[in-house]
């Protein structure tokens, strides 16, 4: 299921427009266009493209089979007791072709330990980032906009995943709702504070500060996607449905997740400073830059690209 949600914080643009296609930030070596893929096919064309094209007929035959399995698993999750999800999650991961390597599992919050990190913070690479975590997380909270609860089928499905519904236009109430949910269970909250996808090749987008001011410790997670295929699983202005189509067409997806030591806000630290510190910790682990670009700027840049395309 898609995991993109609107940010809870209204962030102001911090970029200047340089010419036709370039955006820059202060004290950043990375330009905003470098954070995202700009097409489905990788360039330049190599022998891998030819080999992938030879595989495509087999991929197209397997595509509906994988889809049927995934739909069946989600349907069973919808109608069977909530406990079934612990079986459906790893099977869905297998059907989606996700291979995962885990590092630092000693830092993963233990079930039943309410004194441990209650919030898992991860960089955001694909529409399907939660699935690599299904192999190590028995249960976890996810946070989505309150309006999703009323969406037919989707809202019912999210209820099976310990969803915390928040009013995106009422931050004080959202804070209370999240804290109440965390106090009633020992499940961690999994969140992607960048708010949107990037390509994971040059930098991370700015982290939204919301969860960093809740008074709970954080378990940072660095995620890498080792994509050896000549196609990208996402590109800017691509839709979730297009990404899903190509996702099932690719034989498998190789993720590497590293759970880093827990971090807590310091006495003299603001929630924004804490968010930036955790962003830098994950960026350093990945060998990327922690940029000042935020999700609002990504949306504006995406609209700019569309306007150029329409001319």
PDB file of C-alpha atoms in Angstrom:
ATOM      1  CA  UNK A   1       0.000   0.000   0.000  1.00  0.00           C
ATOM      2  CA  UNK A   2       1.230   3.546  -0.604  1.00  0.00           C
ATOM      3  CA  UNK A   3       2.856   5.122   2.413  1.00  0.00           C
ATOM      4  CA  UNK A   4       3.098   8.759   1.306  1.00  0.00           C
ATOM      5  CA  UNK A   5       1.343  11.200   3.636  1.00  0.00           C
ATOM      6  CA  UNK A   6       1.234  14.970   3.838  1.00  0.00           C
ATOM      7  CA  UNK A   7       3.750  16.482   6.257  1.00  0.00           C
ATOM      8  CA  UNK A   8       2.395  17.679   9.576  1.00  0.00           C
ATOM      9  CA  UNK A   9       4.664  20.719   9.569  1.00  0.00           C
ATOM     10  CA  UNK A  10       4.342  23.644   7.171  1.00  0.00           C
ATOM     11  CA  UNK A  11       7.887  24.146   5.963  1.00  0.00           C
ATOM     12  CA  UNK A  12       8.842  27.291   4.087  1.00  0.00           C
ATOM     13  CA  UNK A  13      10.831  27.088   0.841  1.00  0.00           C
ATOM     14  CA  UNK A  14      14.570  27.707   1.256  1.00  0.00           C
ATOM     15  CA  UNK A  15      15.730  27.514  -2.334  1.00  0.00           C
ATOM     16  CA  UNK A  16      16.417  30.028  -5.020  1.00  0.00           C
ATOM     17  CA  UNK A  17      15.639  29.455  -8.679  1.00  0.00           C
ATOM     18  CA  UNK A  18      18.742  29.567 -10.890  1.00  0.00           C
ATOM     19  CA  UNK A  19      17.883  29.495 -14.571  1.00  0.00           C
ATOM     20  CA  UNK A  20      15.680  26.954 -16.262  1.00  0.00           C
ATOM     21  CA  UNK A  21      16.065  23.804 -14.214  1.00  0.00           C
ATOM     22  CA  UNK A  22      18.399  24.352 -11.285  1.00  0.00           C
ATOM     23  CA  UNK A  23      17.520  24.858  -7.640  1.00  0.00           C
ATOM     24  CA  UNK A  24      20.155  25.427  -4.959  1.00  0.00           C
ATOM     25  CA  UNK A  25      20.353  25.644  -1.171  1.00  0.00           C
ATOM     26  CA  UNK A  26      22.790  27.503   1.024  1.00  0.00           C
ATOM     27  CA  UNK A  27      25.838  25.448   2.129  1.00  0.00           C
ATOM     28  CA  UNK A  28      24.826  22.453   0.009  1.00  0.00           C
ATOM     29  CA  UNK A  29      26.906  20.705  -2.632  1.00  0.00           C
ATOM     30  CA  UNK A  30      23.821  18.830  -3.829  1.00  0.00           C
ATOM     31  CA  UNK A  31      21.314  20.406  -6.200  1.00  0.00           C
ATOM     32  CA  UNK A  32      17.666  19.466  -5.803  1.00  0.00           C
ATOM     33  CA  UNK A  33      17.525  17.734  -9.188  1.00  0.00           C
ATOM     34  CA  UNK A  34      20.263  15.337  -8.022  1.00  0.00           C
ATOM     35  CA  UNK A  35      17.987  13.971  -5.292  1.00  0.00           C
ATOM     36  CA  UNK A  36      15.568  12.334  -7.715  1.00  0.00           C
ATOM     37  CA  UNK A  37      15.540  10.033 -10.717  1.00  0.00           C
ATOM     38  CA  UNK A  38      14.293  11.695 -13.901  1.00  0.00           C
ATOM     39  CA  UNK A  39      13.220   8.698 -15.949  1.00  0.00           C
ATOM     40  CA  UNK A  40      12.475   4.992 -15.759  1.00  0.00           C
ATOM     41  CA  UNK A  41      15.476   3.787 -17.763  1.00  0.00           C
ATOM     42  CA  UNK A  42      18.985   4.302 -16.449  1.00  0.00           C
ATOM     43  CA  UNK A  43      21.471   6.042 -18.729  1.00  0.00           C
ATOM     44  CA  UNK A  44      23.692   5.368 -20.555  1.00  0.00           C
ATOM     45  CA  UNK A  45      22.370   2.222 -22.206  1.00  0.00           C
ATOM     46  CA  UNK A  46      24.508  -0.854 -21.539  1.00  0.00           C
ATOM     47  CA  UNK A  47      24.432  -4.610 -22.051  1.00  0.00           C
ATOM     48  CA  UNK A  48      22.231  -4.832 -18.935  1.00  0.00           C
ATOM     49  CA  UNK A  49      19.443  -3.108 -20.850  1.00  0.00           C
ATOM     50  CA  UNK A  50      19.581  -5.760 -23.568  1.00  0.00           C
ATOM     51  CA  UNK A  51      19.590  -8.603 -21.034  1.00  0.00           C
ATOM     52  CA  UNK A  52      16.659  -7.048 -19.174  1.00  0.00           C
ATOM     53  CA  UNK A  53      14.707  -6.744 -22.427  1.00  0.00           C
ATOM     54  CA  UNK A  54      15.334 -10.455 -23.055  1.00  0.00           C
ATOM     55  CA  UNK A  55      13.945 -11.179 -19.574  1.00  0.00           C
ATOM     56  CA  UNK A  56      10.828  -9.008 -20.075  1.00  0.00           C
ATOM     57  CA  UNK A  57       8.632 -11.737 -21.692  1.00  0.00           C
ATOM     58  CA  UNK A  58       9.178 -13.935 -18.622  1.00  0.00           C
ATOM     59  CA  UNK A  59       8.565 -10.960 -16.328  1.00  0.00           C
ATOM     60  CA  UNK A  60       5.275 -10.203 -18.082  1.00  0.00           C
ATOM     61  CA  UNK A  61       4.173 -13.843 -17.650  1.00  0.00           C
ATOM     62  CA  UNK A  62       5.058 -13.786 -13.948  1.00  0.00           C
ATOM     63  CA  UNK A  63       3.525 -10.334 -13.345  1.00  0.00           C
ATOM     64  CA  UNK A  64      -0.161 -11.398 -13.051  1.00  0.00           C
ATOM     65  CA  UNK A  65       0.796 -14.414 -10.925  1.00  0.00           C
ATOM     66  CA  UNK A  66       2.614 -12.200  -8.429  1.00  0.00           C
ATOM     67  CA  UNK A  67      -0.273  -9.726  -8.483  1.00  0.00           C
ATOM     68  CA  UNK A  68      -2.883 -12.413  -7.739  1.00  0.00           C
ATOM     69  CA  UNK A  69      -0.835 -13.675  -4.793  1.00  0.00           C
ATOM     70  CA  UNK A  70      -0.483 -10.157  -3.375  1.00  0.00           C
ATOM     71  CA  UNK A  71      -4.190  -9.352  -3.810  1.00  0.00           C
ATOM     72  CA  UNK A  72      -5.124 -12.671  -2.196  1.00  0.00           C
ATOM     73  CA  UNK A  73      -2.883 -12.008   0.795  1.00  0.00           C
ATOM     74  CA  UNK A  74      -4.264  -8.496   1.285  1.00  0.00           C
ATOM     75  CA  UNK A  75      -7.833  -9.820   0.969  1.00  0.00           C
ATOM     76  CA  UNK A  76      -7.195 -12.468   3.602  1.00  0.00           C
ATOM     77  CA  UNK A  77      -5.635  -9.833   5.849  1.00  0.00           C
ATOM     78  CA  UNK A  78      -8.757  -7.709   5.423  1.00  0.00           C
ATOM     79  CA  UNK A  79     -11.227 -10.387   6.453  1.00  0.00           C
ATOM     80  CA  UNK A  80      -9.273 -12.691   8.787  1.00  0.00           C
ATOM     81  CA  UNK A  81      -8.319 -11.865  12.392  1.00  0.00           C
ATOM     82  CA  UNK A  82      -5.569  -9.328  12.947  1.00  0.00           C
ATOM     83  CA  UNK A  83      -3.161 -12.079  14.013  1.00  0.00           C
ATOM     84  CA  UNK A  84      -3.046 -13.324  10.410  1.00  0.00           C
ATOM     85  CA  UNK A  85      -0.941 -10.301   9.440  1.00  0.00           C
ATOM     86  CA  UNK A  86       2.159 -11.859  11.010  1.00  0.00           C
ATOM     87  CA  UNK A  87       1.896 -14.595   8.365  1.00  0.00           C
ATOM     88  CA  UNK A  88       0.737 -12.422   5.464  1.00  0.00           C
ATOM     89  CA  UNK A  89       3.535  -9.854   5.858  1.00  0.00           C
ATOM     90  CA  UNK A  90       6.474 -12.212   5.115  1.00  0.00           C
ATOM     91  CA  UNK A  91       4.495 -13.908   2.332  1.00  0.00           C
ATOM     92  CA  UNK A  92       3.738 -10.529   0.754  1.00  0.00           C
ATOM     93  CA  UNK A  93       7.417  -9.638   1.014  1.00  0.00           C
ATOM     94  CA  UNK A  94       8.258 -12.846  -0.839  1.00  0.00           C
ATOM     95  CA  UNK A  95       5.637 -12.236  -3.540  1.00  0.00           C
ATOM     96  CA  UNK A  96       7.015  -8.734  -4.083  1.00  0.00           C
ATOM     97  CA  UNK A  97      10.505 -10.111  -4.596  1.00  0.00           C
ATOM     98  CA  UNK A  98      12.129  -8.352  -1.643  1.00  0.00           C
ATOM     99  CA  UNK A  99      15.483  -9.632  -0.398  1.00  0.00           C
ATOM    100  CA  UNK A 100      16.834  -7.990   2.739  1.00  0.00           C
ATOM    101  CA  UNK A 101      20.093  -7.883   4.639  1.00  0.00           C
ATOM    102  CA  UNK A 102      19.900  -6.635   8.244  1.00  0.00           C
ATOM    103  CA  UNK A 103      22.694  -5.031  10.256  1.00  0.00           C
ATOM    104  CA  UNK A 104      22.675  -3.845  13.870  1.00  0.00           C
ATOM    105  CA  UNK A 105      19.703  -5.948  14.953  1.00  0.00           C
ATOM    106  CA  UNK A 106      20.859  -5.552  18.547  1.00  0.00           C
ATOM    107  CA  UNK A 107      19.583  -1.967  18.285  1.00  0.00           C
ATOM    108  CA  UNK A 108      16.085  -3.002  17.186  1.00  0.00           C
ATOM    109  CA  UNK A 109      13.577  -2.164  19.972  1.00  0.00           C
ATOM    110  CA  UNK A 110      12.546  -5.303  21.824  1.00  0.00           C
ATOM    111  CA  UNK A 111       8.877  -6.209  22.072  1.00  0.00           C
ATOM    112  CA  UNK A 112       7.523  -5.479  25.534  1.00  0.00           C
ATOM    113  CA  UNK A 113      10.277  -2.996  26.383  1.00  0.00           C
ATOM    114  CA  UNK A 114       8.422   0.308  26.831  1.00  0.00           C
ATOM    115  CA  UNK A 115      11.642   1.977  27.965  1.00  0.00           C
ATOM    116  CA  UNK A 116      13.309   1.322  24.612  1.00  0.00           C
ATOM    117  CA  UNK A 117      13.069   3.423  21.475  1.00  0.00           C
ATOM    118  CA  UNK A 118       9.424   3.856  20.525  1.00  0.00           C
ATOM    119  CA  UNK A 119       9.982   5.532  17.167  1.00  0.00           C
ATOM    120  CA  UNK A 120      11.742   4.047  14.131  1.00  0.00           C
ATOM    121  CA  UNK A 121      13.016   6.687  11.709  1.00  0.00           C
ATOM    122  CA  UNK A 122      14.155   5.685   8.222  1.00  0.00           C
ATOM    123  CA  UNK A 123      15.148   7.372   4.974  1.00  0.00           C
ATOM    124  CA  UNK A 124      12.619   6.991   2.149  1.00  0.00           C
ATOM    125  CA  UNK A 125      13.554   5.308  -1.162  1.00  0.00           C
ATOM    126  CA  UNK A 126      10.501   3.578  -2.617  1.00  0.00           C
ATOM    127  CA  UNK A 127       6.729   3.329  -2.310  1.00  0.00           C
ATOM    128  CA  UNK A 128       7.240  -0.081  -0.722  1.00  0.00           C
ATOM    129  CA  UNK A 129       9.816   0.698   1.981  1.00  0.00           C
ATOM    130  CA  UNK A 130       7.839  -0.842   4.889  1.00  0.00           C
ATOM    131  CA  UNK A 131       7.966  -4.325   3.373  1.00  0.00           C
ATOM    132  CA  UNK A 132      11.699  -4.949   3.974  1.00  0.00           C
ATOM    133  CA  UNK A 133      10.996  -4.364   7.681  1.00  0.00           C
ATOM    134  CA  UNK A 134       8.289  -7.020   7.841  1.00  0.00           C
ATOM    135  CA  UNK A 135      10.927  -9.687   8.432  1.00  0.00           C
ATOM    136  CA  UNK A 136      12.032  -8.210  11.764  1.00  0.00           C
ATOM    137  CA  UNK A 137       9.040  -6.230  13.048  1.00  0.00           C
ATOM    138  CA  UNK A 138       6.284  -8.355  14.548  1.00  0.00           C
ATOM    139  CA  UNK A 139       4.008  -5.338  14.934  1.00  0.00           C
ATOM    140  CA  UNK A 140       4.387  -1.615  14.540  1.00  0.00           C
ATOM    141  CA  UNK A 141       2.330   1.541  14.273  1.00  0.00           C
ATOM    142  CA  UNK A 142       2.044   3.549  11.079  1.00  0.00           C
ATOM    143  CA  UNK A 143       0.766   7.115  10.910  1.00  0.00           C
ATOM    144  CA  UNK A 144      -1.589   8.306   8.169  1.00  0.00           C
ATOM    145  CA  UNK A 145      -4.000  11.165   7.625  1.00  0.00           C
ATOM    146  CA  UNK A 146      -7.387  10.807   9.362  1.00  0.00           C
ATOM    147  CA  UNK A 147      -9.246  11.016   6.029  1.00  0.00           C
ATOM    148  CA  UNK A 148      -7.785   7.617   5.005  1.00  0.00           C
ATOM    149  CA  UNK A 149      -9.966   5.949   7.645  1.00  0.00           C
ATOM    150  CA  UNK A 150     -13.058   6.629   5.526  1.00  0.00           C
ATOM    151  CA  UNK A 151     -11.584   5.313   2.266  1.00  0.00           C
ATOM    152  CA  UNK A 152     -13.348   2.056   1.317  1.00  0.00           C
ATOM    153  CA  UNK A 153     -11.216  -1.090   1.770  1.00  0.00           C
ATOM    154  CA  UNK A 154      -7.983   0.894   2.241  1.00  0.00           C
ATOM    155  CA  UNK A 155      -9.126   2.372   5.554  1.00  0.00           C
ATOM    156  CA  UNK A 156     -10.229  -1.038   6.776  1.00  0.00           C
ATOM    157  CA  UNK A 157      -6.909  -2.562   5.777  1.00  0.00           C
ATOM    158  CA  UNK A 158      -4.904   0.076   7.617  1.00  0.00           C
ATOM    159  CA  UNK A 159      -6.781  -0.793  10.812  1.00  0.00           C
ATOM    160  CA  UNK A 160      -5.056  -4.174  10.689  1.00  0.00           C
ATOM    161  CA  UNK A 161      -1.652  -2.478  10.918  1.00  0.00           C
ATOM    162  CA  UNK A 162      -2.043  -0.569  14.208  1.00  0.00           C
ATOM    163  CA  UNK A 163      -2.574   2.657  12.311  1.00  0.00           C
ATOM    164  CA  UNK A 164      -2.525   5.991  14.121  1.00  0.00           C
ATOM    165  CA  UNK A 165      -4.883   8.354  12.319  1.00  0.00           C
ATOM    166  CA  UNK A 166      -3.914  11.998  12.712  1.00  0.00           C
ATOM    167  CA  UNK A 167      -5.562  15.284  11.788  1.00  0.00           C
ATOM    168  CA  UNK A 168      -2.956  16.871   9.547  1.00  0.00           C
ATOM    169  CA  UNK A 169      -4.451  20.337  10.063  1.00  0.00           C
ATOM    170  CA  UNK A 170      -4.383  20.159  13.859  1.00  0.00           C
ATOM    171  CA  UNK A 171      -0.834  19.532  15.095  1.00  0.00           C
ATOM    172  CA  UNK A 172      -1.605  19.733  18.849  1.00  0.00           C
ATOM    173  CA  UNK A 173      -4.347  17.098  18.491  1.00  0.00           C
ATOM    174  CA  UNK A 174      -2.111  14.967  16.256  1.00  0.00           C
ATOM    175  CA  UNK A 175       0.566  15.033  18.949  1.00  0.00           C
ATOM    176  CA  UNK A 176      -1.923  13.904  21.600  1.00  0.00           C
ATOM    177  CA  UNK A 177      -3.306  11.130  19.380  1.00  0.00           C
ATOM    178  CA  UNK A 178       0.165   9.743  18.672  1.00  0.00           C
ATOM    179  CA  UNK A 179       1.251   9.881  22.319  1.00  0.00           C
ATOM    180  CA  UNK A 180      -1.980   8.185  23.443  1.00  0.00           C
ATOM    181  CA  UNK A 181      -1.511   5.386  20.917  1.00  0.00           C
ATOM    182  CA  UNK A 182       2.095   4.810  21.968  1.00  0.00           C
ATOM    183  CA  UNK A 183       1.111   4.737  25.647  1.00  0.00           C
ATOM    184  CA  UNK A 184      -1.482   2.021  25.010  1.00  0.00           C
ATOM    185  CA  UNK A 185       0.884  -0.447  23.292  1.00  0.00           C
ATOM    186  CA  UNK A 186       4.539  -1.422  23.230  1.00  0.00           C
ATOM    187  CA  UNK A 187       4.706  -1.266  19.414  1.00  0.00           C
ATOM    188  CA  UNK A 188       7.140   1.208  17.832  1.00  0.00           C
ATOM    189  CA  UNK A 189       5.985   3.859  15.388  1.00  0.00           C
ATOM    190  CA  UNK A 190       7.610   3.527  11.950  1.00  0.00           C
ATOM    191  CA  UNK A 191       7.922   6.792  10.047  1.00  0.00           C
ATOM    192  CA  UNK A 192       9.769   8.301   7.099  1.00  0.00           C
ATOM    193  CA  UNK A 193      10.409  11.921   8.168  1.00  0.00           C
ATOM    194  CA  UNK A 194      11.545  13.109   4.732  1.00  0.00           C
ATOM    195  CA  UNK A 195       7.872  12.908   3.746  1.00  0.00           C
ATOM    196  CA  UNK A 196       8.643  11.835   0.193  1.00  0.00           C
ATOM    197  CA  UNK A 197      10.917   9.639  -1.890  1.00  0.00           C
ATOM    198  CA  UNK A 198      14.425  10.417  -3.109  1.00  0.00           C
ATOM    199  CA  UNK A 199      16.863   8.307  -5.114  1.00  0.00           C
ATOM    200  CA  UNK A 200      19.269   7.600  -2.236  1.00  0.00           C
ATOM    201  CA  UNK A 201      22.274   8.484  -4.401  1.00  0.00           C
ATOM    202  CA  UNK A 202      23.341  11.961  -3.263  1.00  0.00           C
ATOM    203  CA  UNK A 203      21.516  13.205  -0.180  1.00  0.00           C
ATOM    204  CA  UNK A 204      18.618  13.080   2.253  1.00  0.00           C
ATOM    205  CA  UNK A 205      15.812  15.602   2.357  1.00  0.00           C
ATOM    206  CA  UNK A 206      15.208  17.590   5.534  1.00  0.00           C
ATOM    207  CA  UNK A 207      13.503  15.614   8.328  1.00  0.00           C
ATOM    208  CA  UNK A 208      10.114  16.805   9.560  1.00  0.00           C
ATOM    209  CA  UNK A 209      10.458  17.646  13.256  1.00  0.00           C
ATOM    210  CA  UNK A 210       7.063  16.311  14.428  1.00  0.00           C
ATOM    211  CA  UNK A 211       8.067  12.950  15.926  1.00  0.00           C
ATOM    212  CA  UNK A 212      11.307  14.373  17.334  1.00  0.00           C
ATOM    213  CA  UNK A 213       9.386  16.490  19.841  1.00  0.00           C
ATOM    214  CA  UNK A 214       7.293  13.685  21.343  1.00  0.00           C
ATOM    215  CA  UNK A 215       9.706  12.915  24.182  1.00  0.00           C
ATOM    216  CA  UNK A 216      10.467   9.377  22.984  1.00  0.00           C
ATOM    217  CA  UNK A 217      13.851   8.024  21.968  1.00  0.00           C
ATOM    218  CA  UNK A 218      14.536   7.307  18.315  1.00  0.00           C
ATOM    219  CA  UNK A 219      16.015   4.287  16.551  1.00  0.00           C
ATOM    220  CA  UNK A 220      17.552   5.596  13.284  1.00  0.00           C
ATOM    221  CA  UNK A 221      17.480   3.188  10.344  1.00  0.00           C
ATOM    222  CA  UNK A 222      19.583   3.588   7.217  1.00  0.00           C
ATOM    223  CA  UNK A 223      18.130   1.915   4.136  1.00  0.00           C
ATOM    224  CA  UNK A 224      19.949   1.126   0.905  1.00  0.00           C
ATOM    225  CA  UNK A 225      18.473  -0.323  -2.267  1.00  0.00           C
ATOM    226  CA  UNK A 226      21.096  -2.165  -4.299  1.00  0.00           C
ATOM    227  CA  UNK A 227      19.450  -1.808  -7.698  1.00  0.00           C
ATOM    228  CA  UNK A 228      21.434  -3.746 -10.287  1.00  0.00           C
ATOM    229  CA  UNK A 229      18.655  -3.510 -12.877  1.00  0.00           C
ATOM    230  CA  UNK A 230      18.735  -0.944 -15.710  1.00  0.00           C
ATOM    231  CA  UNK A 231      15.388   0.551 -14.614  1.00  0.00           C
ATOM    232  CA  UNK A 232      14.526   2.829 -11.697  1.00  0.00           C
ATOM    233  CA  UNK A 233      11.783   1.817  -9.261  1.00  0.00           C
ATOM    234  CA  UNK A 234      10.717   5.462  -8.939  1.00  0.00           C
ATOM    235  CA  UNK A 235      11.265   8.774 -10.696  1.00  0.00           C
ATOM    236  CA  UNK A 236       9.966  12.259 -10.006  1.00  0.00           C
ATOM    237  CA  UNK A 237       6.342  12.735 -11.140  1.00  0.00           C
ATOM    238  CA  UNK A 238       5.882   8.995 -11.572  1.00  0.00           C
ATOM    239  CA  UNK A 239       2.668   7.568 -10.072  1.00  0.00           C
ATOM    240  CA  UNK A 240       2.348   4.830  -7.459  1.00  0.00           C
ATOM    241  CA  UNK A 241       0.593   2.603 -10.004  1.00  0.00           C
ATOM    242  CA  UNK A 242       3.414   2.941 -12.537  1.00  0.00           C
ATOM    243  CA  UNK A 243       5.973   2.184  -9.850  1.00  0.00           C
ATOM    244  CA  UNK A 244       3.982  -0.863  -8.734  1.00  0.00           C
ATOM    245  CA  UNK A 245       3.789  -2.172 -12.305  1.00  0.00           C
ATOM    246  CA  UNK A 246       7.565  -1.977 -12.767  1.00  0.00           C
ATOM    247  CA  UNK A 247       8.204  -3.226  -9.249  1.00  0.00           C
ATOM    248  CA  UNK A 248       6.535  -6.561 -10.043  1.00  0.00           C
ATOM    249  CA  UNK A 249       8.216  -6.676 -13.438  1.00  0.00           C
ATOM    250  CA  UNK A 250      11.692  -6.612 -11.858  1.00  0.00           C
ATOM    251  CA  UNK A 251      12.803 -10.088 -10.655  1.00  0.00           C
ATOM    252  CA  UNK A 252      13.800  -9.015  -7.133  1.00  0.00           C
ATOM    253  CA  UNK A 253      14.811  -5.999  -5.037  1.00  0.00           C
ATOM    254  CA  UNK A 254      17.852  -6.128  -2.779  1.00  0.00           C
ATOM    255  CA  UNK A 255      17.635  -3.986   0.381  1.00  0.00           C
ATOM    256  CA  UNK A 256      20.166  -3.439   3.143  1.00  0.00           C
ATOM    257  CA  UNK A 257      18.917  -2.036   6.453  1.00  0.00           C
ATOM    258  CA  UNK A 258      21.120  -0.940   9.347  1.00  0.00           C
ATOM    259  CA  UNK A 259      19.575  -0.294  12.771  1.00  0.00           C
ATOM    260  CA  UNK A 260      21.660   2.361  14.513  1.00  0.00           C
ATOM    261  CA  UNK A 261      22.050   3.067  18.264  1.00  0.00           C
ATOM    262  CA  UNK A 262      19.114   4.844  19.890  1.00  0.00           C
ATOM    263  CA  UNK A 263      19.135   8.617  20.143  1.00  0.00           C
ATOM    264  CA  UNK A 264      17.295  10.879  22.608  1.00  0.00           C
ATOM    265  CA  UNK A 265      16.787  14.609  22.580  1.00  0.00           C
ATOM    266  CA  UNK A 266      19.384  16.483  24.616  1.00  0.00           C
ATOM    267  CA  UNK A 267      18.530  18.893  27.396  1.00  0.00           C
ATOM    268  CA  UNK A 268      19.527  21.998  25.432  1.00  0.00           C
ATOM    269  CA  UNK A 269      18.313  20.706  22.053  1.00  0.00           C
ATOM    270  CA  UNK A 270      15.175  21.747  20.169  1.00  0.00           C
ATOM    271  CA  UNK A 271      13.072  19.224  18.286  1.00  0.00           C
ATOM    272  CA  UNK A 272      14.292  20.738  14.987  1.00  0.00           C
ATOM    273  CA  UNK A 273      17.920  20.359  16.077  1.00  0.00           C
ATOM    274  CA  UNK A 274      17.231  16.780  17.164  1.00  0.00           C
ATOM    275  CA  UNK A 275      15.670  16.013  13.780  1.00  0.00           C
ATOM    276  CA  UNK A 276      18.710  17.475  11.997  1.00  0.00           C
ATOM    277  CA  UNK A 277      21.093  15.478  14.183  1.00  0.00           C
ATOM    278  CA  UNK A 278      19.324  12.195  13.395  1.00  0.00           C
ATOM    279  CA  UNK A 279      19.221  13.155   9.704  1.00  0.00           C
ATOM    280  CA  UNK A 280      22.993  13.636   9.796  1.00  0.00           C
ATOM    281  CA  UNK A 281      23.518  10.303  11.573  1.00  0.00           C
ATOM    282  CA  UNK A 282      21.605   8.401   8.876  1.00  0.00           C
ATOM    283  CA  UNK A 283      23.225  10.421   6.073  1.00  0.00           C
ATOM    284  CA  UNK A 284      26.697   9.667   7.423  1.00  0.00           C
ATOM    285  CA  UNK A 285      25.911   5.945   7.597  1.00  0.00           C
ATOM    286  CA  UNK A 286      24.785   6.058   3.957  1.00  0.00           C
ATOM    287  CA  UNK A 287      27.646   8.290   2.774  1.00  0.00           C
ATOM    288  CA  UNK A 288      25.176  10.979   1.655  1.00  0.00           C
ATOM    289  CA  UNK A 289      24.667  14.673   2.373  1.00  0.00           C
ATOM    290  CA  UNK A 290      21.999  15.827   4.839  1.00  0.00           C
ATOM    291  CA  UNK A 291      20.454  18.577   2.709  1.00  0.00           C
ATOM    292  CA  UNK A 292      18.154  21.475   3.574  1.00  0.00           C
ATOM    293  CA  UNK A 293      15.661  20.565   0.852  1.00  0.00           C
ATOM    294  CA  UNK A 294      12.234  19.594   2.159  1.00  0.00           C
ATOM    295  CA  UNK A 295       9.147  17.876   0.777  1.00  0.00           C
ATOM    296  CA  UNK A 296       7.403  21.154  -0.028  1.00  0.00           C
ATOM    297  CA  UNK A 297      10.329  22.084  -2.252  1.00  0.00           C
ATOM    298  CA  UNK A 298      10.213  18.677  -3.933  1.00  0.00           C
ATOM    299  CA  UNK A 299       6.554  19.260  -4.825  1.00  0.00           C
ATOM    300  CA  UNK A 300       7.350  22.703  -6.224  1.00  0.00           C
ATOM    301  CA  UNK A 301      10.247  21.307  -8.241  1.00  0.00           C
ATOM    302  CA  UNK A 302       8.026  18.503  -9.566  1.00  0.00           C
ATOM    303  CA  UNK A 303       5.411  21.056 -10.655  1.00  0.00           C
ATOM    304  CA  UNK A 304       8.144  23.069 -12.351  1.00  0.00           C
ATOM    305  CA  UNK A 305       9.207  20.001 -14.355  1.00  0.00           C
ATOM    306  CA  UNK A 306       5.618  19.379 -15.406  1.00  0.00           C
ATOM    307  CA  UNK A 307       5.239  22.985 -16.532  1.00  0.00           C
ATOM    308  CA  UNK A 308       8.372  22.674 -18.674  1.00  0.00           C
ATOM    309  CA  UNK A 309       7.075  19.451 -20.184  1.00  0.00           C
ATOM    310  CA  UNK A 310       3.754  21.038 -21.114  1.00  0.00           C
ATOM    311  CA  UNK A 311       5.396  23.897 -23.026  1.00  0.00           C
TER     312      UNK A 311
END
